[in-house]
Short mmCIF file of C-alpha atoms in Angstrom, two decimals:
data_model
loop_
_atom_site.label_atom_id
_atom_site.label_comp_id
_atom_site.label_asym_id
_atom_site.label_seq_id
_atom_site.Cartn_x
_atom_site.Cartn_y
_atom_site.Cartn_z
CA MET A 224 -31.96 50.51 -105.96
CA ALA A 225 -33.71 47.73 -104.01
CA LEU A 226 -33.23 47.54 -100.36
CA THR A 227 -31.04 44.54 -99.17
CA THR A 228 -29.62 45.63 -95.84
CA VAL A 229 -30.83 46.86 -92.47
CA ILE A 230 -28.69 48.59 -89.83
CA PHE A 231 -29.89 49.20 -86.19
CA ASP A 232 -28.81 51.67 -83.53
CA ILE A 233 -28.59 50.02 -80.17
CA ASP A 234 -29.16 52.51 -77.11
CA GLY A 235 -32.81 53.44 -76.72
CA LEU A 236 -33.82 51.45 -79.77
CA LEU A 237 -33.02 47.65 -79.01
CA ILE A 238 -32.51 48.17 -75.30
CA ASP A 239 -33.93 50.72 -72.71
CA SER A 240 -30.52 52.14 -71.94
CA GLU A 241 -30.97 55.90 -72.35
CA PRO A 242 -32.31 56.40 -68.89
CA LEU A 243 -29.29 54.48 -67.59
CA TRP A 244 -26.90 56.68 -69.54
CA HIS A 245 -28.69 59.70 -68.18
CA GLU A 246 -28.37 58.30 -64.65
CA ALA A 247 -24.64 57.61 -64.99
CA ALA A 248 -24.02 61.02 -66.45
CA THR A 249 -26.05 62.67 -63.69
CA GLU A 250 -24.06 60.83 -61.03
CA LEU A 251 -20.81 61.98 -62.67
CA PHE A 252 -21.78 65.61 -63.01
CA ASN A 253 -22.97 65.66 -59.26
CA GLN A 254 -19.45 64.92 -58.19
CA PHE A 255 -18.58 68.27 -59.93
CA GLY A 256 -21.57 70.09 -58.24
CA VAL A 257 -23.47 70.71 -61.43
CA LYS A 258 -26.91 69.47 -62.60
CA LEU A 259 -27.46 68.42 -66.13
CA THR A 260 -31.09 69.01 -66.99
CA ASP A 261 -33.40 66.53 -68.94
CA THR A 262 -33.43 69.06 -71.89
CA MET A 263 -29.61 69.39 -71.87
CA TYR A 264 -29.18 65.66 -71.79
CA THR A 265 -31.70 65.08 -74.57
CA SER A 266 -30.01 67.51 -76.79
CA THR A 267 -26.78 65.52 -76.85
CA THR A 268 -28.39 62.05 -77.19
CA GLY A 269 -26.51 60.06 -79.75
CA LEU A 270 -23.17 61.56 -79.26
CA ARG A 271 -20.11 59.55 -78.21
CA THR A 272 -19.46 59.71 -74.51
CA LYS A 273 -16.15 61.50 -75.17
CA GLU A 274 -17.85 64.23 -77.10
CA PHE A 275 -20.67 64.34 -74.56
CA VAL A 276 -18.24 64.82 -71.72
CA GLN A 277 -16.10 67.40 -73.47
CA LEU A 278 -19.09 69.58 -74.53
CA TRP A 279 -20.76 69.74 -71.15
CA PHE A 280 -17.33 70.19 -69.31
CA ASP A 281 -16.78 73.14 -71.55
CA TYR A 282 -20.30 74.37 -70.86
CA PHE A 283 -20.09 74.02 -67.14
CA LYS A 284 -16.37 75.33 -67.08
CA ILE A 285 -15.00 72.03 -65.53
CA ASP A 286 -11.30 71.35 -66.22
CA GLN A 287 -10.86 69.04 -69.24
CA LYS A 288 -7.98 67.29 -67.37
CA PHE A 289 -10.92 65.30 -65.64
CA ALA A 290 -12.61 64.47 -68.97
CA ALA A 291 -10.81 61.13 -69.90
CA GLU A 292 -11.35 59.62 -66.45
CA SER A 293 -14.93 60.92 -66.37
CA GLU A 294 -15.66 59.30 -69.66
CA LYS A 295 -14.46 56.00 -68.32
CA THR A 296 -16.51 56.24 -65.27
CA ILE A 297 -19.73 56.95 -67.20
CA VAL A 298 -19.19 54.03 -69.55
CA GLU A 299 -18.28 51.56 -66.78
CA GLY A 300 -21.27 52.71 -64.80
CA VAL A 301 -23.58 52.37 -67.79
CA LEU A 302 -22.36 48.74 -68.42
CA LYS A 303 -23.06 47.70 -64.99
CA LYS A 304 -26.49 49.36 -65.01
CA ILE A 305 -27.45 47.75 -68.27
CA GLU A 306 -26.40 44.31 -67.12
CA THR A 307 -28.57 44.70 -63.97
CA LYS A 308 -31.37 46.92 -64.87
CA ALA A 309 -31.98 47.24 -68.59
CA SER A 310 -34.98 45.84 -70.38
CA ILE A 311 -35.04 44.74 -74.04
CA MET A 312 -37.32 47.08 -76.03
CA PRO A 313 -40.70 45.81 -77.42
CA GLY A 314 -40.48 44.43 -80.99
CA VAL A 315 -36.84 43.30 -81.02
CA PRO A 316 -37.53 39.71 -81.84
CA HIS A 317 -40.17 40.71 -84.40
CA ILE A 318 -38.15 43.07 -86.29
CA PHE A 319 -35.04 40.81 -86.54
CA ASP A 320 -37.20 37.93 -87.60
CA PHE A 321 -39.02 40.19 -90.12
CA PHE A 322 -35.71 41.16 -91.92
CA ALA A 323 -34.13 37.67 -91.51
CA ASN A 324 -37.12 36.20 -93.28
CA LYS A 325 -36.43 38.63 -96.21
CA GLN A 326 -32.82 37.44 -96.19
CA PHE A 327 -31.57 40.90 -95.45
CA LYS A 328 -28.03 41.41 -94.20
CA ILE A 329 -28.30 42.84 -90.65
CA GLY A 330 -25.99 45.04 -88.93
CA LEU A 331 -25.47 47.38 -85.84
CA ALA A 332 -24.05 50.86 -85.87
CA THR A 333 -23.64 52.73 -82.54
CA SER A 334 -21.84 55.58 -80.96
CA SER A 335 -21.37 53.30 -77.94
CA PRO A 336 -18.09 51.32 -77.32
CA PRO A 337 -17.66 47.75 -78.55
CA SER A 338 -18.05 46.48 -75.00
CA LEU A 339 -21.55 47.71 -74.91
CA ILE A 340 -22.36 46.04 -78.32
CA ASP A 341 -21.17 42.67 -76.95
CA LEU A 342 -23.25 43.09 -73.82
CA VAL A 343 -26.44 43.99 -75.73
CA VAL A 344 -25.97 41.26 -78.39
CA GLN A 345 -25.67 38.72 -75.62
CA MET A 346 -28.68 40.06 -73.62
CA THR A 347 -30.88 40.27 -76.78
CA GLY A 348 -29.71 36.87 -78.29
CA ILE A 349 -29.41 38.39 -81.76
CA GLU A 350 -25.83 37.31 -82.64
CA SER A 351 -26.99 34.73 -85.20
CA TYR A 352 -28.79 37.39 -87.02
CA LEU A 353 -25.79 39.73 -87.42
CA SER A 354 -23.54 40.20 -90.52
CA ALA A 355 -21.61 43.13 -89.03
CA THR A 356 -21.33 45.61 -86.13
CA ALA A 357 -19.66 49.04 -86.00
CA SER A 358 -18.72 51.33 -83.30
CA ALA A 359 -17.86 54.95 -83.71
CA GLU A 360 -15.75 55.11 -80.54
CA TYR A 361 -12.43 55.28 -82.40
CA LEU A 362 -13.46 57.06 -85.51
CA PRO A 363 -12.47 60.65 -86.08
CA TYR A 364 -16.21 61.73 -85.85
CA GLY A 365 -19.23 60.03 -84.26
CA LYS A 366 -22.88 60.50 -85.06
CA PRO A 367 -24.33 62.87 -86.56
CA HIS A 368 -21.41 62.20 -88.91
CA PRO A 369 -22.27 59.20 -91.15
CA GLN A 370 -19.08 57.24 -91.00
CA VAL A 371 -20.15 54.58 -88.63
CA TYR A 372 -23.14 53.85 -90.89
CA LEU A 373 -20.95 53.98 -94.10
CA ASN A 374 -18.44 51.57 -92.35
CA CYS A 375 -21.13 49.16 -91.29
CA ALA A 376 -22.58 49.07 -94.83
CA GLU A 377 -19.20 48.61 -96.40
CA SER A 378 -18.39 45.63 -94.17
CA MET A 379 -21.42 43.88 -95.47
CA ASN A 380 -20.57 44.82 -99.11
CA SER A 381 -23.77 47.02 -99.18
CA HIS A 382 -24.26 50.21 -101.10
CA PRO A 383 -25.55 53.01 -98.68
CA THR A 384 -28.79 53.37 -100.91
CA GLU A 385 -29.58 49.77 -100.21
CA CYS A 386 -29.89 50.31 -96.50
CA ILE A 387 -32.55 51.09 -93.95
CA CYS A 388 -31.54 52.40 -90.74
CA PHE A 389 -33.57 52.27 -87.44
CA GLU A 390 -32.81 55.05 -84.97
CA ASP A 391 -34.26 56.74 -81.82
CA SER A 392 -32.01 59.97 -81.58
CA PHE A 393 -32.08 63.13 -83.76
CA ASN A 394 -28.14 62.79 -84.12
CA GLY A 395 -28.58 59.29 -85.33
CA LEU A 396 -31.23 60.32 -87.90
CA ILE A 397 -28.93 62.93 -89.32
CA ALA A 398 -26.20 60.44 -89.54
CA ALA A 399 -28.26 57.94 -91.44
CA LYS A 400 -29.64 60.43 -93.78
CA ALA A 401 -26.15 61.99 -94.43
CA ALA A 402 -25.18 58.44 -95.47
CA ARG A 403 -27.95 58.41 -98.05
CA MET A 404 -29.80 55.67 -96.21
CA LYS A 405 -33.55 55.29 -95.57
CA CYS A 406 -34.19 56.12 -91.93
CA VAL A 407 -37.04 54.79 -89.65
CA VAL A 408 -37.23 56.61 -86.31
CA ILE A 409 -38.69 55.26 -83.09
CA PRO A 410 -38.37 58.30 -80.75
CA HIS A 411 -38.95 58.16 -76.99
CA HIS A 412 -42.62 58.90 -76.30
CA ALA A 413 -41.83 62.09 -74.65
CA LEU A 414 -40.17 63.43 -77.76
CA ASN A 415 -42.72 62.01 -80.25
CA LYS A 416 -44.10 65.40 -81.27
CA ASP A 417 -40.78 66.94 -82.11
CA GLU A 418 -41.01 68.45 -85.60
CA ARG A 419 -37.54 67.49 -86.46
CA TRP A 420 -38.55 63.81 -86.89
CA GLY A 421 -40.04 64.89 -90.20
CA ALA A 422 -36.62 64.48 -91.61
CA ALA A 423 -37.05 60.65 -91.31
CA ASP A 424 -38.56 58.44 -94.05
CA LEU A 425 -40.95 56.84 -91.48
CA LYS A 426 -41.72 57.49 -87.79
CA LEU A 427 -43.32 54.75 -85.66
CA SER A 428 -43.94 54.27 -81.92
CA SER A 429 -42.48 50.82 -81.68
CA LEU A 430 -40.31 48.29 -83.58
CA GLN A 431 -43.19 45.91 -83.10
CA ASN A 432 -45.49 48.11 -85.40
CA PHE A 433 -43.22 47.77 -88.40
CA GLY A 434 -44.72 45.58 -91.02
CA GLU A 435 -45.16 44.86 -94.83
CA LEU A 436 -46.87 47.99 -95.71
CA HIS A 437 -44.17 50.17 -94.10
CA PHE A 438 -41.49 47.91 -95.96
CA ASP A 439 -43.16 48.35 -99.20
CA ARG A 440 -43.30 52.09 -98.66
CA LEU A 441 -39.63 52.34 -97.98
CA ASN A 442 -38.68 50.14 -100.86
CA SER A 443 -40.77 51.77 -103.54
#
């Protein structure tokens, strides 16, 4: 089936927000006297904030009664940090123009809340390109479950096998492949050698590097 649709993750792919999520999470866990290491944080990249908080509260034996308020604190903190400090990732204008010129339907699918989608769409100026957006915040399961990708495709009347997904996290990659979609990964440079990226259809160092040869390879 020919490709007709492209769906993008947001955090760490379109906007350099992952360090800011890490920063907000570190500030939160410092209040409870525990340290979340870089390796710990990376292992849960792509999860929803609710699942992230519950998992690490369980690990550190922090009372779950503080979880809901902590989730809210992290999200509010990240939104403020993104608005004041985040930068748009290289290649964003290029990749949206590339697929718009092919008359592709374009969507966003993220584990982050709708408020973050709205902020990033505004900051990147991509609203006119979009056919749909989808957040996993209120779904029964977030990434690596494929539902947010399936929902986004369905809202654009696209079959999953017509879709290419762009991701930066392993949990996102698994979600895209579980949805039976092609997946291009743009991992953080520090994680570039992780062998798990072999599950992707294509791995690149930047959105800016995606071109016709890559597209033809995916669409063959």
